[in-house]
Tab-separated table of C-alpha atoms and ligand atoms in Angstrom:
chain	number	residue	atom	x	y	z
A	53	UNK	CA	135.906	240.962	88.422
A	54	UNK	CA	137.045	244.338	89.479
A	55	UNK	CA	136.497	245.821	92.595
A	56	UNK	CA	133.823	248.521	93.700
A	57	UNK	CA	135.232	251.783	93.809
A	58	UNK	CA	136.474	253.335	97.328
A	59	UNK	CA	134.617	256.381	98.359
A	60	UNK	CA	137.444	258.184	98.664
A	61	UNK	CA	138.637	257.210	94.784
A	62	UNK	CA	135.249	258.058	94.020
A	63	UNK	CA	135.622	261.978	94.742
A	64	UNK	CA	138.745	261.733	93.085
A	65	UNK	CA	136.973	260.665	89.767
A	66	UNK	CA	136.702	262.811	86.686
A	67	UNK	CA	133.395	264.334	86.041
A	68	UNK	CA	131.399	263.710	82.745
A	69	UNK	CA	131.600	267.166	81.639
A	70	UNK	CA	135.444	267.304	82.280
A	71	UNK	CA	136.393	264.052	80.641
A	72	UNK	CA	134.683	266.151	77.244
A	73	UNK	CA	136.708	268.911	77.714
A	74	UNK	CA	139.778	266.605	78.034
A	75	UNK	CA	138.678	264.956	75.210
A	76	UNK	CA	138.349	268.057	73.029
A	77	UNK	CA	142.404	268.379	73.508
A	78	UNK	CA	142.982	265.486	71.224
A	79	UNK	CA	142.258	266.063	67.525
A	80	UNK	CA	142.733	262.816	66.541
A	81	UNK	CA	139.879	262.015	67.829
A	82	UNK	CA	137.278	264.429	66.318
A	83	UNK	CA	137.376	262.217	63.360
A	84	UNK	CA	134.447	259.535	61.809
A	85	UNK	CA	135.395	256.330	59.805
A	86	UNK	CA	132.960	254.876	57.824
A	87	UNK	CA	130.804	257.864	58.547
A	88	UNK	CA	130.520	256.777	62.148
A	89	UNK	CA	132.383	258.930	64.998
A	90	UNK	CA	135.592	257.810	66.011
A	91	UNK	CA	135.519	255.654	68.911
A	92	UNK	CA	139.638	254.551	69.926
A	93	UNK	CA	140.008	251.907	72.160
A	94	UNK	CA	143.380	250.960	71.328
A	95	UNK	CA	145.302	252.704	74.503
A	96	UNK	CA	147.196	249.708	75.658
A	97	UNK	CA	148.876	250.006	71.817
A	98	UNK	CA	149.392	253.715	71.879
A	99	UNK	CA	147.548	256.571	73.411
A	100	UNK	CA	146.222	259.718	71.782
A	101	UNK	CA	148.411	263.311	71.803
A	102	UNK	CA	146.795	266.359	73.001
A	103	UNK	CA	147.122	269.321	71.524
A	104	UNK	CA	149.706	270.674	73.624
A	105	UNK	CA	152.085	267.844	73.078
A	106	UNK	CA	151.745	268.254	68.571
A	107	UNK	CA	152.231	272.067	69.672
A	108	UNK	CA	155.329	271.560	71.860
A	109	UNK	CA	156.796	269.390	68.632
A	110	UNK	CA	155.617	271.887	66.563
A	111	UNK	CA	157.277	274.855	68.421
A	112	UNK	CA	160.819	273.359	68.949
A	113	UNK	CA	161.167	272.711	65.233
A	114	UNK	CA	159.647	276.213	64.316
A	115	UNK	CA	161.809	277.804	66.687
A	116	UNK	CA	164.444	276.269	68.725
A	117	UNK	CA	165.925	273.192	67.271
A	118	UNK	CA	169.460	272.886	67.828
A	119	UNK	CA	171.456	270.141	69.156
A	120	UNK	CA	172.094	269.706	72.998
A	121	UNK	CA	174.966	269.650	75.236
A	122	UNK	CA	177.748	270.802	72.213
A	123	UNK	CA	176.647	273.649	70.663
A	124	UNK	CA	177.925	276.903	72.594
A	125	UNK	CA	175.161	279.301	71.372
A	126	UNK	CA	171.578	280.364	71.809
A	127	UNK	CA	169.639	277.734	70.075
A	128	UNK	CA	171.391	274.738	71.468
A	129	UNK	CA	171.580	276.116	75.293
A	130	UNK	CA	167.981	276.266	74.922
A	131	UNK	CA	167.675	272.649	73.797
A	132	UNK	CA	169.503	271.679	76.060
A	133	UNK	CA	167.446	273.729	79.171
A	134	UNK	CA	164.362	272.095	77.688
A	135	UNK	CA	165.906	268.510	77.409
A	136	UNK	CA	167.504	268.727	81.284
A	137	UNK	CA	164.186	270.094	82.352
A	138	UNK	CA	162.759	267.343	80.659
A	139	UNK	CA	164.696	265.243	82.290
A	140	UNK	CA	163.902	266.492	85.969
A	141	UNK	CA	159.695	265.969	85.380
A	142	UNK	CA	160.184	262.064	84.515
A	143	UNK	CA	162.456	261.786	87.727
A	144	UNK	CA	159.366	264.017	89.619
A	145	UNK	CA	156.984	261.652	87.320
A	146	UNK	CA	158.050	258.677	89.099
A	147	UNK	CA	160.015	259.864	92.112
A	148	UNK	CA	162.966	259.076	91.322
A	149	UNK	CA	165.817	260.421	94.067
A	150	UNK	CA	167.541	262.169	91.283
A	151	UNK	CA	167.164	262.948	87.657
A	152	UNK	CA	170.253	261.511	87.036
A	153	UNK	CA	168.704	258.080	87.566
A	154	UNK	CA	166.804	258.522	84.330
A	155	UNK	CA	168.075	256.981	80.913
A	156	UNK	CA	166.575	257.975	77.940
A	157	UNK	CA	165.749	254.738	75.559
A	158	UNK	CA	163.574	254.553	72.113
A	159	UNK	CA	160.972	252.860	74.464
A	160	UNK	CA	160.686	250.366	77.016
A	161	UNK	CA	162.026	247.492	74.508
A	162	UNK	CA	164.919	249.490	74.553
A	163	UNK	CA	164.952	250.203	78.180
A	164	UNK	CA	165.188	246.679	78.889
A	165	UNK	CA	167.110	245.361	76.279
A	166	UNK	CA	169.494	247.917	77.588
A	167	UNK	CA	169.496	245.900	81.172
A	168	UNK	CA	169.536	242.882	79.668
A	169	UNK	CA	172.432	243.497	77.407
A	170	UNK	CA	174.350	245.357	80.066
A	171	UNK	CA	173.404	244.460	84.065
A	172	UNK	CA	172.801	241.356	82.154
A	173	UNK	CA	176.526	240.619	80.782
A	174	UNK	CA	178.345	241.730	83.396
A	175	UNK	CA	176.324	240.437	85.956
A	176	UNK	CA	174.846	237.726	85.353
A	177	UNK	CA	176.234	233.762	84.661
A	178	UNK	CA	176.082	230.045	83.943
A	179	UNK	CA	173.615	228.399	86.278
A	180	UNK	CA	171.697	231.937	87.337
A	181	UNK	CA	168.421	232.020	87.143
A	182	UNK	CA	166.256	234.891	86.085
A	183	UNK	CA	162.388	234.526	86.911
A	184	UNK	CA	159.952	236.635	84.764
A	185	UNK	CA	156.258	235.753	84.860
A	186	UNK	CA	153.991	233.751	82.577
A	187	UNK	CA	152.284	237.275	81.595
A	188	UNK	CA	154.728	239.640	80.504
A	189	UNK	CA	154.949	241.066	77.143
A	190	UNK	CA	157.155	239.377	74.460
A	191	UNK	CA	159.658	242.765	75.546
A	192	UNK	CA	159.884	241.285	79.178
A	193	UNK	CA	160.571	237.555	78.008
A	194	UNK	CA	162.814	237.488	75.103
A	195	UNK	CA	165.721	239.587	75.796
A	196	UNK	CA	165.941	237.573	79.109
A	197	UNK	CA	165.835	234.126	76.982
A	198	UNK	CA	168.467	235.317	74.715
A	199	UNK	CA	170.223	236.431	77.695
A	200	UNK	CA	170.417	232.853	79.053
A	201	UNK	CA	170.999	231.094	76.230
A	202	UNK	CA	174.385	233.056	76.204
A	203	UNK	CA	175.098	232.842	79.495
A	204	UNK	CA	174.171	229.458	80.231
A	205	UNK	CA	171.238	230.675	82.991
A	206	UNK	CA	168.070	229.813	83.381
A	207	UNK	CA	164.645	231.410	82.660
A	208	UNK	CA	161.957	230.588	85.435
A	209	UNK	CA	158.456	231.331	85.011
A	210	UNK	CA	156.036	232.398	87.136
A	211	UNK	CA	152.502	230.948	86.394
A	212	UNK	CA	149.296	232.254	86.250
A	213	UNK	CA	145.314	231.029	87.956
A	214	UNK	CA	142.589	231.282	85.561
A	215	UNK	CA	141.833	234.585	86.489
A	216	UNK	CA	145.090	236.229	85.243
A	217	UNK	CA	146.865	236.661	88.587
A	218	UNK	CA	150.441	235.326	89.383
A	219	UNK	CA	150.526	233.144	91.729
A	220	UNK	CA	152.359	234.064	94.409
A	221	UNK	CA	153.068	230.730	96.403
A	222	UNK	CA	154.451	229.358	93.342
A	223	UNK	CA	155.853	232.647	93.003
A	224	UNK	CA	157.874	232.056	96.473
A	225	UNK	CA	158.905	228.715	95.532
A	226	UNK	CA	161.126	229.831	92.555
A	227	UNK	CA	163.150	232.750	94.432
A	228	UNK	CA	166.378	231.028	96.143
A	229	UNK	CA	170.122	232.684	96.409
A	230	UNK	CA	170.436	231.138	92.760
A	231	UNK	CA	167.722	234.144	91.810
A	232	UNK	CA	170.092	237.021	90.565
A	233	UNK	CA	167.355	238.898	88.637
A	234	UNK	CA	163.160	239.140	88.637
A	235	UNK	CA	161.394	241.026	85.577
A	236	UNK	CA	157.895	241.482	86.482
A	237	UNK	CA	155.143	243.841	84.248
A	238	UNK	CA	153.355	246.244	86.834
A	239	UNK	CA	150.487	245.720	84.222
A	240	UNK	CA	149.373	242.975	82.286
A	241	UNK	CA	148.798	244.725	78.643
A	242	UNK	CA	146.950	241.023	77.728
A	243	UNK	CA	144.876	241.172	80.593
A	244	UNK	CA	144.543	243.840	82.560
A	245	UNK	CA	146.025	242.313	86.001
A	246	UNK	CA	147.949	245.029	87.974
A	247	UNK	CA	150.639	242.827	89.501
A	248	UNK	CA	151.792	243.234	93.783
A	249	UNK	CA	154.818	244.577	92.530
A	250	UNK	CA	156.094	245.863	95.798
A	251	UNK	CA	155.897	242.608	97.674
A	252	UNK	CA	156.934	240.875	94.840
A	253	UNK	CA	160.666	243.264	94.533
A	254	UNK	CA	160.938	242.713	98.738
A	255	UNK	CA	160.677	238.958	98.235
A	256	UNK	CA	163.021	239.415	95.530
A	257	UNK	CA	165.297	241.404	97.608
A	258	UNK	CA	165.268	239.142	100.354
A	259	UNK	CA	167.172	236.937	98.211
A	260	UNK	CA	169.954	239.058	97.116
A	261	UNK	CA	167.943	239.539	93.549
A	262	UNK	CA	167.707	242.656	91.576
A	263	UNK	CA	164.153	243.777	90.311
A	264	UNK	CA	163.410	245.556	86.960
A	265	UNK	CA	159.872	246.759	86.446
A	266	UNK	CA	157.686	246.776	83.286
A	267	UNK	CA	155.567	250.006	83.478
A	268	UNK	CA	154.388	250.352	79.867
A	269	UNK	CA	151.102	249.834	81.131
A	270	UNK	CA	150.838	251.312	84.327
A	271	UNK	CA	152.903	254.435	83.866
A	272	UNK	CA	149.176	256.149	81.751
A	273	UNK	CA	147.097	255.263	84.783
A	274	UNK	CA	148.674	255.278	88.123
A	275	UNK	CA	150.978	257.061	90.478
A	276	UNK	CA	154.392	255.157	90.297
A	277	UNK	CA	156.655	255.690	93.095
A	278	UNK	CA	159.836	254.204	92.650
A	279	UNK	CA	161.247	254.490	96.008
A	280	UNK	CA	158.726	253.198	97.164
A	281	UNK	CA	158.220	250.074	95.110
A	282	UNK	CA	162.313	250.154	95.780
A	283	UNK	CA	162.391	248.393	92.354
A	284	UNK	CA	165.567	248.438	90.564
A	285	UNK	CA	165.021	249.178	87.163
A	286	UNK	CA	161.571	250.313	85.452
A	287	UNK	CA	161.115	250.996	81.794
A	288	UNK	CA	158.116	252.990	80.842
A	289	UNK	CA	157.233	254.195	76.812
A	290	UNK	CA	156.407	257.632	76.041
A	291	UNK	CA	153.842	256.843	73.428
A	292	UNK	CA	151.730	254.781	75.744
A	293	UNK	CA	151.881	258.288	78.096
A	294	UNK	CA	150.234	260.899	75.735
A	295	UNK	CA	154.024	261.616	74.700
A	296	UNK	CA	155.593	260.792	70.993
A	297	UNK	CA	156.873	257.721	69.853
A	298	UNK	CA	161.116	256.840	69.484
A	299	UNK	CA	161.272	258.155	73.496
A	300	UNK	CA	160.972	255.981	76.349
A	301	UNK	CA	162.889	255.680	79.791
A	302	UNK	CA	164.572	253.739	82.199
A	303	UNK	CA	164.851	254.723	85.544
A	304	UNK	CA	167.728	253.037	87.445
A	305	UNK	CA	169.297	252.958	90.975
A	306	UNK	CA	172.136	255.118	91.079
A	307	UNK	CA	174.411	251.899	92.506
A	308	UNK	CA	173.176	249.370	89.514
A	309	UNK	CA	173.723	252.155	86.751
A	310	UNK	CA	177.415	252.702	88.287
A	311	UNK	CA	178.380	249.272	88.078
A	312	UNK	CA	176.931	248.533	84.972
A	313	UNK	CA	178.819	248.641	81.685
A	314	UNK	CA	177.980	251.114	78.715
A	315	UNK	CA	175.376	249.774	76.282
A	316	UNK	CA	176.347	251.695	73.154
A	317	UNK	CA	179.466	253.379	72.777
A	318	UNK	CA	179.999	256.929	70.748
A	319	UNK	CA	179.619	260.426	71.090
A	320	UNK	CA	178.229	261.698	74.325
A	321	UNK	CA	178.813	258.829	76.499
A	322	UNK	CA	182.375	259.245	77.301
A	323	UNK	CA	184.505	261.597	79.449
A	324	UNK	CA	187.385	260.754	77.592
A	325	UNK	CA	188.764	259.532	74.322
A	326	UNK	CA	192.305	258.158	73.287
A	327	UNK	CA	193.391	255.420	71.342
A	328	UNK	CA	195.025	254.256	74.356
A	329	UNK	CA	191.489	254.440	76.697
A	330	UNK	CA	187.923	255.642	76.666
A	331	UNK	CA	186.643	256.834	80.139
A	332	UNK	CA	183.191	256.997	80.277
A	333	UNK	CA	180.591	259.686	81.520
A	334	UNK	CA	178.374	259.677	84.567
A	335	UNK	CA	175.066	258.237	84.238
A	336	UNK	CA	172.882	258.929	82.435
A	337	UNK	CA	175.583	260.261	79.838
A	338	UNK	CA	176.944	256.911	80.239
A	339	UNK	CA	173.957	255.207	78.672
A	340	UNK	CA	172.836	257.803	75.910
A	341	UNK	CA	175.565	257.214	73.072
A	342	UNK	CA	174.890	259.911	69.875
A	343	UNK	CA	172.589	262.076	69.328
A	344	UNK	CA	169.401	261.897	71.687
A	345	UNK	CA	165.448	262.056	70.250
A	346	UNK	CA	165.797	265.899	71.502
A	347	UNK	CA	162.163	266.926	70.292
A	348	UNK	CA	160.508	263.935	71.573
A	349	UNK	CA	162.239	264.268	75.316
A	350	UNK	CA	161.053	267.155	74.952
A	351	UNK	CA	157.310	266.669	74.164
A	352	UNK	CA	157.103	263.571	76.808
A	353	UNK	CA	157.678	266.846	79.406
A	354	UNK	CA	154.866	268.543	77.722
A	355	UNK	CA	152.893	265.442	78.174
A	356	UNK	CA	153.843	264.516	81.829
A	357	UNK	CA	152.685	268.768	82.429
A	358	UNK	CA	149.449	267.388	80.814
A	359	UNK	CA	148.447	264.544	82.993
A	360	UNK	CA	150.115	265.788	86.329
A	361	UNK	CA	147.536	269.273	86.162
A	362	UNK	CA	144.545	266.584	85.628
A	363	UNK	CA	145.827	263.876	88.361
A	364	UNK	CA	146.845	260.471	87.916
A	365	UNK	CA	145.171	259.332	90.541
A	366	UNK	CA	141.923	261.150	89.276
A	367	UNK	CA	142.785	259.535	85.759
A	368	UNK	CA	142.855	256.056	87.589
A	369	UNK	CA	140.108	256.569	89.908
A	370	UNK	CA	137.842	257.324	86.347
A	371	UNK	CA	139.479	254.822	84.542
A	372	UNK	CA	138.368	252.126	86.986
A	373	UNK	CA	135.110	253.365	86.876
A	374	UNK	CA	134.550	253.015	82.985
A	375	UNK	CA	136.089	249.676	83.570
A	376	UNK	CA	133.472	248.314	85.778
A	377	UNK	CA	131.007	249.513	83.602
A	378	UNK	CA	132.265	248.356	80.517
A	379	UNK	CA	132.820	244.594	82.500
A	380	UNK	CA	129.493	244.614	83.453
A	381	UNK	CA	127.745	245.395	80.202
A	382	UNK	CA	129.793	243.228	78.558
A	383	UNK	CA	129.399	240.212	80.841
A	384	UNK	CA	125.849	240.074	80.029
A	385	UNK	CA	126.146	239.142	77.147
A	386	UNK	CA	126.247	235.031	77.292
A	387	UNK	CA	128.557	234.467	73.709
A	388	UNK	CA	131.708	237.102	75.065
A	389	UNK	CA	134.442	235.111	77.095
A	390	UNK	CA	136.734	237.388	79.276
A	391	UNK	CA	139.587	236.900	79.243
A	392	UNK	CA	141.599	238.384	82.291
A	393	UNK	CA	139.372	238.575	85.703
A	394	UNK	CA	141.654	239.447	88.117
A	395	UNK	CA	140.822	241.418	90.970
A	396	UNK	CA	143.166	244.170	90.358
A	397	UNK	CA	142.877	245.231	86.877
A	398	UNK	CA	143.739	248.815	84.826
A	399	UNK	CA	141.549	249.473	82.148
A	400	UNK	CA	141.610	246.280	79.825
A	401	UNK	CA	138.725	244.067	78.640
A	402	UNK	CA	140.564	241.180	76.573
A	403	UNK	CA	137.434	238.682	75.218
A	404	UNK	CA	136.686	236.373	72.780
A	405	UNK	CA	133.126	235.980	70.973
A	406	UNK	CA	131.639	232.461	70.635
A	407	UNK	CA	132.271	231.126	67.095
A	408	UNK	CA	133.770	234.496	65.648
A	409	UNK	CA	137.542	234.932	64.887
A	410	UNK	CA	139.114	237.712	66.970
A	411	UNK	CA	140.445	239.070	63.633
A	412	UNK	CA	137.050	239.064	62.670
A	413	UNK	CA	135.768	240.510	65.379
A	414	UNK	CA	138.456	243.687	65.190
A	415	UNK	CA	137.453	244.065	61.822
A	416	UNK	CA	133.826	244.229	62.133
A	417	UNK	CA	134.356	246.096	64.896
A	418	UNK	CA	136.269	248.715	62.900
A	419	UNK	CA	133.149	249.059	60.543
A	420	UNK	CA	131.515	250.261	63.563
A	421	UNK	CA	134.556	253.172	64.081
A	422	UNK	CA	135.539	251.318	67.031
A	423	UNK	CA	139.441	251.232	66.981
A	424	UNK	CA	140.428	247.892	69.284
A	425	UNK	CA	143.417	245.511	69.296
A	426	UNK	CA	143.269	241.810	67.661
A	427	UNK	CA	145.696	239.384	68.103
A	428	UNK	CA	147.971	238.121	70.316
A	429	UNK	CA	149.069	241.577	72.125
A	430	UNK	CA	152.817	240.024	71.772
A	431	UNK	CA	151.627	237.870	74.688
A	432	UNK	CA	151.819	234.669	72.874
A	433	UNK	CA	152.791	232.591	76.252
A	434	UNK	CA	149.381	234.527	77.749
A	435	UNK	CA	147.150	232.942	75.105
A	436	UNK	CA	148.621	229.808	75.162
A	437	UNK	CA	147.816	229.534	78.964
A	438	UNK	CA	144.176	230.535	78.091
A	439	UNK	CA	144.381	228.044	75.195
A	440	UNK	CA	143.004	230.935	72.870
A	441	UNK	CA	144.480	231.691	69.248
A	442	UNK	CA	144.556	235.423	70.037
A	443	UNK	CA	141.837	237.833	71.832
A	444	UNK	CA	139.476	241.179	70.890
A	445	UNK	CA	141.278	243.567	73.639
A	446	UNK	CA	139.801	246.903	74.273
A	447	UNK	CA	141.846	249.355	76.576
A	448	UNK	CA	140.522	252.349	77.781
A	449	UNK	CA	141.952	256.276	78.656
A	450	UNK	CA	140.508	258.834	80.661
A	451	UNK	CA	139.182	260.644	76.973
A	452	UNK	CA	137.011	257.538	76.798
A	453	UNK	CA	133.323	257.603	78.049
A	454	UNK	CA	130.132	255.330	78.783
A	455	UNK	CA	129.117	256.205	75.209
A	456	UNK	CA	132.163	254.458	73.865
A	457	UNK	CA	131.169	251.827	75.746
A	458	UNK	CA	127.984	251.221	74.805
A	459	UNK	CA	129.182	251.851	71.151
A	460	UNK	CA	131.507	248.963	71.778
A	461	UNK	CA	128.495	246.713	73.483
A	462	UNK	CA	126.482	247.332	70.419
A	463	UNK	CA	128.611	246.590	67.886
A	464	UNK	CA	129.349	242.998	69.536
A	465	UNK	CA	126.094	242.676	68.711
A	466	UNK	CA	126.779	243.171	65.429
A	467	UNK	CA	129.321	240.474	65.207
A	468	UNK	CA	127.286	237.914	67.246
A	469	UNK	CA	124.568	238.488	64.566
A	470	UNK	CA	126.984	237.905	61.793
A	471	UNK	CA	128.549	234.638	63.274
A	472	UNK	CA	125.111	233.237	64.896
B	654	PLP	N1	155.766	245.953	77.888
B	654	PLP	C1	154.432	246.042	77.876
B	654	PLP	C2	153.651	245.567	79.060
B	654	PLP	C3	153.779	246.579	76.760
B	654	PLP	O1	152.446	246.663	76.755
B	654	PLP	C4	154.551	247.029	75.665
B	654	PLP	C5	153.893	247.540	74.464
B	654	PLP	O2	152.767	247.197	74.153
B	654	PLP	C6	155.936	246.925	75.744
B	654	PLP	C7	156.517	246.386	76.865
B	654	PLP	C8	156.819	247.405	74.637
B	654	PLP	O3	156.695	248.791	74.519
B	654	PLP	P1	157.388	249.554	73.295
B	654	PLP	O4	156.929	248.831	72.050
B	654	PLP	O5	156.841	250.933	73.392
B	654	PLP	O6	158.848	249.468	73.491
């Protein structure tokens, strides 16, 4: 179950009255379905845009579209300003040592399909072995499987106790000099678990293995640090951020990205171009082939302005809050299995209810304007282990609130009347 809040996280929290104000920058959710207010609980999918971020899309259309780094007048300088500066506030975002460190993908499937395809071919061969863990997201498992089946390497796995947390003995027992590469999520978007990431990449290191982070789900709620997680590689998607969809990132030591071979070849990536020899660009040039998503790079620095003025710790600290509210309300109630109890969790309830279909359940639950996930959360190895055909998962973001909570608690209800 998740932990009792520190005192000091606890000053850091959001007040009520703030979280509505916050709230009141996202249109989307003003709205009622089925004449019954809005409630979305669907932020591991996709989170909500604030005003600021539709504005900033808004604006550069209106007003300053123009293509960036080729055009030698007014429209596309300024492009290209905003899409460096851009640039710069994911590499603050995460501390990264330099901006050039940051690839722009379509998302983090892209991100590491892009280290897969790349670190992955060049560096990687017959009799490898590549350990990811028993609850990553179908993005962290097949690229890596395809991967080996090429190569001839071998895909370890990392399992799991009942309560959603890796186990780390087993963990230990799988690294060896054979290990050339470990692909862990930071956060379980099945089950909430926030993985020991940085003891997990300096066990990895100690080996001689690369790491490359998953932080879909932990980019929205927590401070990353990359130099100090020393990771390799993390991947992070702007839609799950506040930011639009089609932009993502991959941050990327400076000595990997070097080595590594392009990804996509084309305009933008190259130095120079004969029919005798291409030399490529610097990273990240080297890694951005064509024309970039210029408006949406754009927008994800609106969005990262957003949450740095409200705190992500603050965002967590509140986050964790609702969480342990929502977890106990909902574990009184004898029929709901959860699904995911680890002791470090980000805002995720994943449950089942006794004798209803999760597909049910998100359905009814819709009829009740409460937006949640059903399925498998392309997590089908995570089900499996929990020998469940899929889950009910609700996620929460700092424009959630108790009331959303207790909608959701009442219309469970619902469905346990319906299927009693
Ligand atoms: N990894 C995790 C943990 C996720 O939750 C998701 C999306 O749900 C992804 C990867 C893939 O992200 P995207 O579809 O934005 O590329």
């Amino acid at each position: 179950m998740s932990q009792p809040v520190l005192e000091e996280t606890r000053n850091l929290s959001l007040s009520a009255d703030e979280v509505l104000k916050l709230r009141a920058d996202f249109p989307v959710l003003r709205q009622q379905v089925y004449g019954k207010p809005l409630v979305y609980l669907d932020n591991a999918a996709t989170t909500q845009k604030p005003q600021v971020v539709i504005d900033r899309i808004t604006d550069y259309y209106s007003h300053e579209n123009g293509t960036v780094r080729r055009g030698v007048y007014k429209l596309s300088e300024q492009s290209t300003l905003a899409f460096d500066e851009s640039r710069r506030k994911v590499a603050r975002l995460l501390n990264a040592p330099s901006a050039a460190e940051v690839i722009f993908t379509r998302g983090t499937t892209e991100a590491i399909n892009l280290v897969a395809s790349s670190y992955g071919r060049a560096f990687i061969g017959a009799g490898d072995e590549i350990i990811v863990s028993a609850i990553e997201h179908h993005a962290n498992i097949v690229p890596w499987q395809q991967l080996c089946l090429e190569k001839g390497a071998i895909l370890k796995v990392i399992p799991v106790n009942d309560d959603g947390e890796l186990i780390q003995d087993a963990y230990e027992a799988l690294l060896s000099e054979r290990t050339r590469l470990v692909a862990i999520g930071h956060v379980s978007n099945a089950l909430g678990t926030i993985n020991p990431v940085k003891a997990m990449i300096e066990k990895a290191h100690a080996v001689g293995a690369v790491v490359l982070v998953d932080g879909a789900q932990s980019t929205p709620h927590m401070q990353v640090d990359v130099q100090e997680l020393d990771c390799d590689f993390f991947a992070f998607s702007g839609h799950k951020l506040y930011g639009p969809t089609g932009i993502g990132v991959l941050y990327g030591k400076m000595k990997q990205l070097e080595a590594m071979p392009p990804y996509q070849c084309g305009g933008d990536m190259i130095h120079s171009v004969s029919f005798e020899k291409t030399v490529f660009a610097k990273p990240p040039a080297k890694f951005e082939a064509g024309t970039p998503a210029i408006a949406e790079v754009i927008a994800l620095g609106s969005a990262i302005d957003y949450l740095q003025a409200i705190g992500l710790g603050r965002i967590g600290a509140y986050e964790h809050e609702l969480l342990q509210y929502a977890t106990e309300r909902i574990s009184e109630i004898p029929e709901v299995r959860l699904i995911g109890t680890a002791n470090e969790k980000a805002g995720i309830l994943s449950f089942t209810i006794k004798g209803a279909h999760p597909h049910d359940i998100g359905t009814i639950l819709d009829r009740e304007g409460i937006a949640v996930r059903a399925g498998h959360h392309c997590a089908q190895p995570v089900m499996e282990r929990f020998h469940v055909p899929a889950t009910a998962r609700a996620s929460f973001s700092f424009y959630n609130t108790r009331e959303d909570v207790d909608a959701l608690i009442r219309a469970i209800h619902v469905v346990i009347q319906l299927f009693s």
